[in-house]
Amino acid sequence: MNNILEVAGLNKTYEKFSLKNVTFSLAEDCIVGFIGVNGAGKTTTIRSILGLARKNSGKISVLGMDMDTHEKEIKDRIGVVMDEGCFYGDLSMDEMKSIIAPAYTRWSNNDYRDFMRKFDLDPKQKISTLSKGMRMKYSLVLALSHQAELLIMDEPTSGLDPLVRSQLLDIMAEYMKQGGKGVFFSTHITSDLDKIADMLILIDDGKIEFEKSKDELFENYRIIKGDAKLLNSENKKLFLSLKVTNYGFSGVTDNVVKAQKSIPDIVIEKAGIEDIMLAHIERRTHSV
Ligand code: ATP
């Protein structure tokens, strides 16, 4: 399988924050969810990939081309949805579209009209009068109307109501069916990831904590509960995070087999994406 996006050794330093050697890849036919707490570095990573923030070092390849030398060709072939969405408020959505469309060699007015209808947007409405959700939908329509091979989106589902969010997820799934495409999107909404992500990448304090398939995560991680008296310094090491109260302990492990062997009478439950993400972050904050 080819990699549609490759990020290698990306470093970007702000005064009080830095991306540290961020490295990951996205294979074709894959939807990747990019997760992390507020301020972890998701937007900075996306902006650096797109050349909207100047990286200090690192190599970004998109569709086999180097972003530093092929930015124009790459941007013609990818769809981007960023929170800020740079539009002229005085124009209608159709007028804005007429400015944007010529920038793309494979722009399709048919696709544009179809998506505007699907998202229930009125092409004559002025951009300054759009709600946050409508603006996001409009950005999505533009990203989807030029046969992009990769979609890069920063929190595309935030601010959307459940109905539109579900429509967007269906559209993403439909988009992927064409084959040879990829989607990279950041989100805080873990139910979206449950529904459509194939891979998850967790960034924490500017560093990639893991890059794993969703199936692998669900297979390997468990929440374990039991009597706190059964814990000792050795078996405690099996947990990424551990909470002990008067009633007992509850912890997240990625080594359930060993935990079963070394702690008797435990209750084992499935771990969700949020549990796994928080356990990794807790481990880091307790070990530094
Ligand atoms: P959220 O989930 O809240 O959107 P995020 O993971 O996208 O967060 P970033 O927006 O990448 O996080 O921010 C990471 C850190 O970089 C934050 O501490 C932020 O203050 C800092 N930062 C972002 N942009 C700049 C900038 N232009 N100048 C200085 N610091 C910045």
Coordinates of C-alpha atoms and ligand atoms in Angstrom, one line a residue:
M1 CA 0.0 0.0 0.0
N2 CA 1.3 3.5 -0.9
N3 CA 1.7 6.2 1.6
I4 CA -0.4 9.3 0.7
L5 CA 1.1 11.4 3.5
E6 CA 4.5 11.0 5.2
V7 CA 5.7 13.3 7.9
A8 CA 9.3 12.7 9.0
G9 CA 11.2 14.4 11.9
L10 CA 8.9 17.5 11.9
N11 CA 10.1 20.1 14.4
K12 CA 8.4 23.4 15.0
T13 CA 9.2 25.7 17.9
Y14 CA 7.1 28.5 19.4
E15 CA 8.2 30.4 22.5
K16 CA 6.4 28.1 24.9
F17 CA 5.7 25.0 22.8
S18 CA 7.4 22.8 20.3
L19 CA 6.6 19.9 18.0
K20 CA 9.3 17.3 18.7
N21 CA 10.4 15.1 15.9
V22 CA 6.8 14.4 14.8
T23 CA 6.8 11.3 12.5
F24 CA 3.9 9.3 11.0
S25 CA 2.4 8.2 7.8
L26 CA -1.0 7.7 6.2
A27 CA -1.5 4.9 3.8
E28 CA -4.0 5.1 0.9
D29 CA -7.5 3.9 1.7
C30 CA -7.1 4.9 5.3
I31 CA -9.0 7.3 7.5
V32 CA -6.7 8.6 10.3
G33 CA -8.0 10.3 13.4
F34 CA -5.5 12.7 15.0
I35 CA -6.2 13.1 18.7
G36 CA -4.8 14.8 21.7
V37 CA -5.8 17.2 24.5
N38 CA -6.2 21.0 24.0
G39 CA -2.8 22.4 23.2
A40 CA -1.2 19.1 22.4
G41 CA -0.1 20.3 18.9
K42 CA -2.7 19.1 16.5
T43 CA -3.3 22.4 14.7
T44 CA 0.4 23.2 14.7
T45 CA 1.1 19.9 13.1
I46 CA -1.5 20.4 10.4
R47 CA -0.5 24.0 9.8
S48 CA 3.2 22.9 9.5
I49 CA 2.3 20.1 7.0
L50 CA 0.4 22.6 4.9
G51 CA 3.1 25.2 5.0
L52 CA 0.8 27.6 6.9
A53 CA 3.3 27.6 9.8
R54 CA 7.0 27.6 9.0
K55 CA 8.6 24.4 10.3
N56 CA 12.1 24.4 11.7
S57 CA 13.0 21.1 10.2
G58 CA 11.5 17.9 8.8
K59 CA 10.3 16.4 5.6
I60 CA 6.6 16.4 4.4
S61 CA 5.7 14.2 1.4
V62 CA 2.2 14.2 0.0
L63 CA 1.2 11.9 -2.9
G64 CA 4.9 11.1 -3.3
M65 CA 6.0 14.7 -3.7
D66 CA 8.0 16.9 -1.4
M67 CA 5.9 19.7 0.0
D68 CA 8.9 22.1 0.0
T69 CA 9.4 21.8 -3.7
H70 CA 5.9 20.9 -5.0
E71 CA 3.5 22.9 -2.9
K72 CA 1.4 24.1 -5.8
E73 CA 0.9 20.6 -7.3
I74 CA 0.1 19.1 -3.9
K75 CA -2.4 21.8 -3.0
D76 CA -4.2 21.2 -6.3
R77 CA -4.7 17.6 -5.3
I78 CA -5.7 17.8 -1.7
G79 CA -8.8 19.2 0.1
V80 CA -8.2 21.2 3.2
V81 CA -10.6 22.2 6.0
M82 CA -9.3 24.5 8.7
D83 CA -11.1 26.1 11.5
E84 CA -10.4 29.7 10.3
G85 CA -11.7 29.2 6.7
C86 CA -10.5 32.3 4.8
F87 CA -13.5 33.8 3.0
Y88 CA -14.7 37.2 2.1
G89 CA -17.8 37.9 4.2
D90 CA -19.4 40.3 1.7
L91 CA -19.7 37.6 -1.0
S92 CA -22.3 34.9 -1.4
M93 CA -21.1 31.3 -1.3
D94 CA -21.5 31.1 -5.1
E95 CA -19.4 34.2 -5.6
M96 CA -16.7 33.0 -3.3
K97 CA -16.8 29.6 -5.1
S98 CA -16.1 31.4 -8.4
I99 CA -13.0 32.9 -7.0
I100 CA -11.7 29.6 -5.5
A101 CA -12.7 27.2 -8.3
P102 CA -10.2 28.4 -11.0
A103 CA -7.3 27.6 -8.6
Y104 CA -8.1 23.9 -9.1
T105 CA -7.4 22.0 -12.3
R106 CA -10.0 19.3 -11.5
W107 CA -12.8 21.5 -10.1
S108 CA -16.3 20.0 -10.6
N109 CA -19.3 22.3 -10.6
N110 CA -21.5 19.3 -10.5
D111 CA -19.9 18.0 -7.3
Y112 CA -20.1 21.5 -5.8
R113 CA -23.8 21.8 -6.5
D114 CA -24.5 18.2 -5.2
F115 CA -22.7 18.8 -1.9
M116 CA -24.4 22.3 -1.5
R117 CA -27.7 20.5 -1.8
K118 CA -26.7 17.6 0.4
F119 CA -25.6 20.0 3.2
D120 CA -28.7 22.2 2.6
L121 CA -26.8 25.4 1.9
D122 CA -28.2 28.2 -0.2
P123 CA -25.6 29.3 -2.8
K124 CA -27.0 32.9 -2.7
Q125 CA -26.5 33.3 1.0
K126 CA -23.8 35.8 2.1
I127 CA -20.8 34.3 3.9
S128 CA -21.0 36.9 6.7
T129 CA -24.4 35.6 7.7
L130 CA -23.4 31.9 8.0
S131 CA -23.5 30.2 11.4
K132 CA -20.4 28.4 12.5
G133 CA -21.8 25.0 11.4
M134 CA -22.8 26.4 8.0
R135 CA -19.3 27.8 7.5
M136 CA -17.8 24.5 8.3
K137 CA -20.2 22.7 5.9
Y138 CA -19.3 25.2 3.2
S139 CA -15.5 24.6 3.7
L140 CA -16.2 20.9 3.4
V141 CA -18.1 21.4 0.2
L142 CA -15.2 23.3 -1.3
A143 CA -12.7 20.6 -0.1
L144 CA -14.8 17.9 -1.7
S145 CA -15.5 19.6 -5.1
H146 CA -12.1 19.2 -6.8
Q147 CA -11.5 15.5 -6.7
A148 CA -9.0 15.7 -4.0
E149 CA -6.9 12.6 -3.3
L150 CA -6.3 13.5 0.4
L151 CA -8.5 15.4 2.8
I152 CA -6.7 17.2 5.7
M153 CA -9.1 18.6 8.2
D154 CA -8.7 20.3 11.5
E155 CA -11.7 19.5 13.7
P156 CA -14.2 19.3 10.8
T157 CA -17.0 18.1 13.0
S158 CA -16.8 20.6 15.8
G159 CA -19.7 22.9 15.9
L160 CA -21.9 20.6 13.8
D161 CA -25.1 19.2 15.0
P162 CA -25.5 15.4 15.3
L163 CA -27.4 15.1 12.1
V164 CA -24.9 17.1 10.0
R165 CA -22.0 15.3 11.7
S166 CA -23.5 12.0 10.8
Q167 CA -24.0 13.2 7.2
L168 CA -20.4 14.3 7.0
L169 CA -19.2 10.9 8.3
D170 CA -21.4 9.2 5.6
I171 CA -19.9 11.5 3.0
M172 CA -16.3 10.7 4.1
A173 CA -17.1 6.9 3.9
E174 CA -18.6 7.5 0.4
Y175 CA -15.5 9.5 -0.6
M176 CA -13.2 6.6 0.5
K177 CA -15.2 4.1 -1.5
Q178 CA -13.6 5.6 -4.7
G179 CA -10.3 3.9 -3.7
G180 CA -6.8 5.3 -3.5
K181 CA -7.8 8.2 -1.2
G182 CA -7.0 9.2 2.3
V183 CA -8.4 11.3 5.1
F184 CA -6.4 12.9 8.0
F185 CA -8.5 14.7 10.5
S186 CA -8.2 16.0 14.1
T187 CA -11.1 15.7 16.5
H188 CA -12.1 15.7 20.1
I189 CA -15.3 13.7 19.3
T190 CA -14.4 10.1 20.0
S191 CA -17.7 8.7 18.7
D192 CA -16.7 10.0 15.2
L193 CA -13.5 8.0 15.5
D194 CA -15.5 4.9 16.7
K195 CA -17.6 5.2 13.5
I196 CA -15.1 5.8 10.8
A197 CA -11.4 5.9 11.7
D198 CA -9.1 3.1 10.6
M199 CA -6.0 4.4 12.4
L200 CA -5.5 6.7 15.4
I201 CA -2.5 8.9 16.0
L202 CA -2.2 10.4 19.5
I203 CA -0.1 13.5 20.0
D204 CA 0.8 14.6 23.5
D205 CA 2.9 17.7 24.4
G206 CA 4.2 17.9 20.8
K207 CA 5.3 14.3 20.6
I208 CA 3.6 11.4 18.9
E209 CA 2.6 9.0 21.6
F210 CA 1.2 6.3 19.4
E211 CA 0.2 5.5 15.8
K212 CA -2.1 2.4 15.8
S213 CA -5.0 0.8 14.0
K214 CA -8.3 1.1 15.8
D215 CA -8.7 -2.7 15.8
E216 CA -5.3 -3.1 17.4
L217 CA -6.2 -0.6 20.2
F218 CA -9.5 -2.3 20.9
E219 CA -7.8 -5.7 21.0
N220 CA -4.9 -4.8 23.3
Y221 CA -6.3 -2.4 25.9
R222 CA -8.6 -3.2 28.8
I223 CA -9.9 -1.5 31.9
I224 CA -9.2 -3.7 35.0
K225 CA -10.9 -3.4 38.3
G226 CA -10.3 -5.2 41.5
D227 CA -9.4 -5.2 45.2
A228 CA -6.7 -2.6 46.0
K229 CA -5.1 -5.1 48.4
L230 CA -4.0 -7.2 45.4
L231 CA -1.8 -4.6 44.0
N232 CA 1.9 -4.6 44.6
S233 CA 4.9 -2.7 43.2
E234 CA 5.4 -5.3 40.4
N235 CA 1.9 -5.7 39.1
K236 CA 1.3 -1.9 39.3
K237 CA 3.8 -1.6 36.4
L238 CA 1.3 -3.3 34.1
F239 CA -1.0 -0.3 34.2
L240 CA -0.7 2.9 32.1
S241 CA -3.0 4.6 34.5
L242 CA -4.3 3.5 37.9
K243 CA -6.8 5.0 40.3
V244 CA -7.1 3.6 43.8
T245 CA -10.0 4.4 46.1
N246 CA -11.4 2.9 49.3
Y247 CA -13.6 0.7 47.1
G248 CA -10.7 -0.8 45.0
F249 CA -8.6 0.0 42.0
S250 CA -9.4 0.7 38.4
G251 CA -6.7 0.9 35.7
V252 CA -6.0 0.7 32.0
T253 CA -3.5 -1.9 30.8
D254 CA -2.2 -3.0 27.4
N255 CA -1.1 -6.3 28.9
V256 CA -4.3 -8.0 30.0
V257 CA -2.8 -11.6 29.8
K258 CA -0.1 -10.8 32.4
A259 CA -2.5 -8.9 34.5
Q260 CA -4.9 -11.9 34.6
K261 CA -2.0 -14.1 35.7
S262 CA -0.6 -11.9 38.4
I263 CA -3.8 -10.4 39.9
P264 CA -6.6 -12.8 41.0
D265 CA -10.3 -12.0 40.9
I266 CA -10.2 -9.0 38.6
V267 CA -13.1 -7.6 36.5
I268 CA -12.1 -6.9 32.9
E269 CA -13.9 -4.4 30.7
K270 CA -13.4 -3.0 27.2
A271 CA -11.5 0.3 27.0
G272 CA -12.8 3.1 24.8
I273 CA -10.6 5.5 22.7
E274 CA -11.0 8.2 25.4
D275 CA -9.9 5.8 28.2
I276 CA -6.8 4.8 26.2
M277 CA -5.9 8.3 25.3
L278 CA -6.2 9.6 28.9
A279 CA -4.2 6.6 30.2
H280 CA -1.3 7.4 27.9
I281 CA -1.3 11.0 28.9
E282 CA -1.6 10.1 32.6
R283 CA 1.4 7.8 32.3
R284 CA 3.5 10.5 30.8
T285 CA 2.5 13.1 33.4
H286 CA 3.3 10.7 36.2
S287 CA 6.6 9.6 34.8
V288 CA 8.1 13.1 34.2
Ligands
ATP1 P1 -6.8 22.3 20.5 O1 -7.3 20.9 20.7 O2 -7.1 23.2 21.7 O3 -7.2 22.9 19.2 P2 -4.2 21.7 19.5 O4 -3.7 20.3 19.9 O5 -4.6 22.0 18.1 O6 -5.2 22.2 20.6 P3 -2.2 23.8 18.9 O7 -3.2 24.8 18.5 O8 -1.4 23.1 18.0 O9 -2.9 22.7 19.9 O10 -1.3 24.5 20.0 C1 -0.2 23.9 20.6 C2 0.6 24.9 21.4 O11 1.2 25.8 20.5 C3 -0.3 25.8 22.4 O12 0.4 25.9 23.6 C4 -0.4 27.1 21.7 O13 -0.5 28.1 22.6 C5 0.9 27.2 20.9 N1 0.8 28.0 19.7 C6 0.0 27.8 18.6 N2 0.2 28.7 17.7 C7 1.1 29.6 18.2 C8 1.6 30.8 17.7 N3 1.3 31.3 16.5 N4 2.5 31.4 18.5 C9 2.9 30.9 19.7 N5 2.4 29.8 20.2 C10 1.5 29.1 19.5

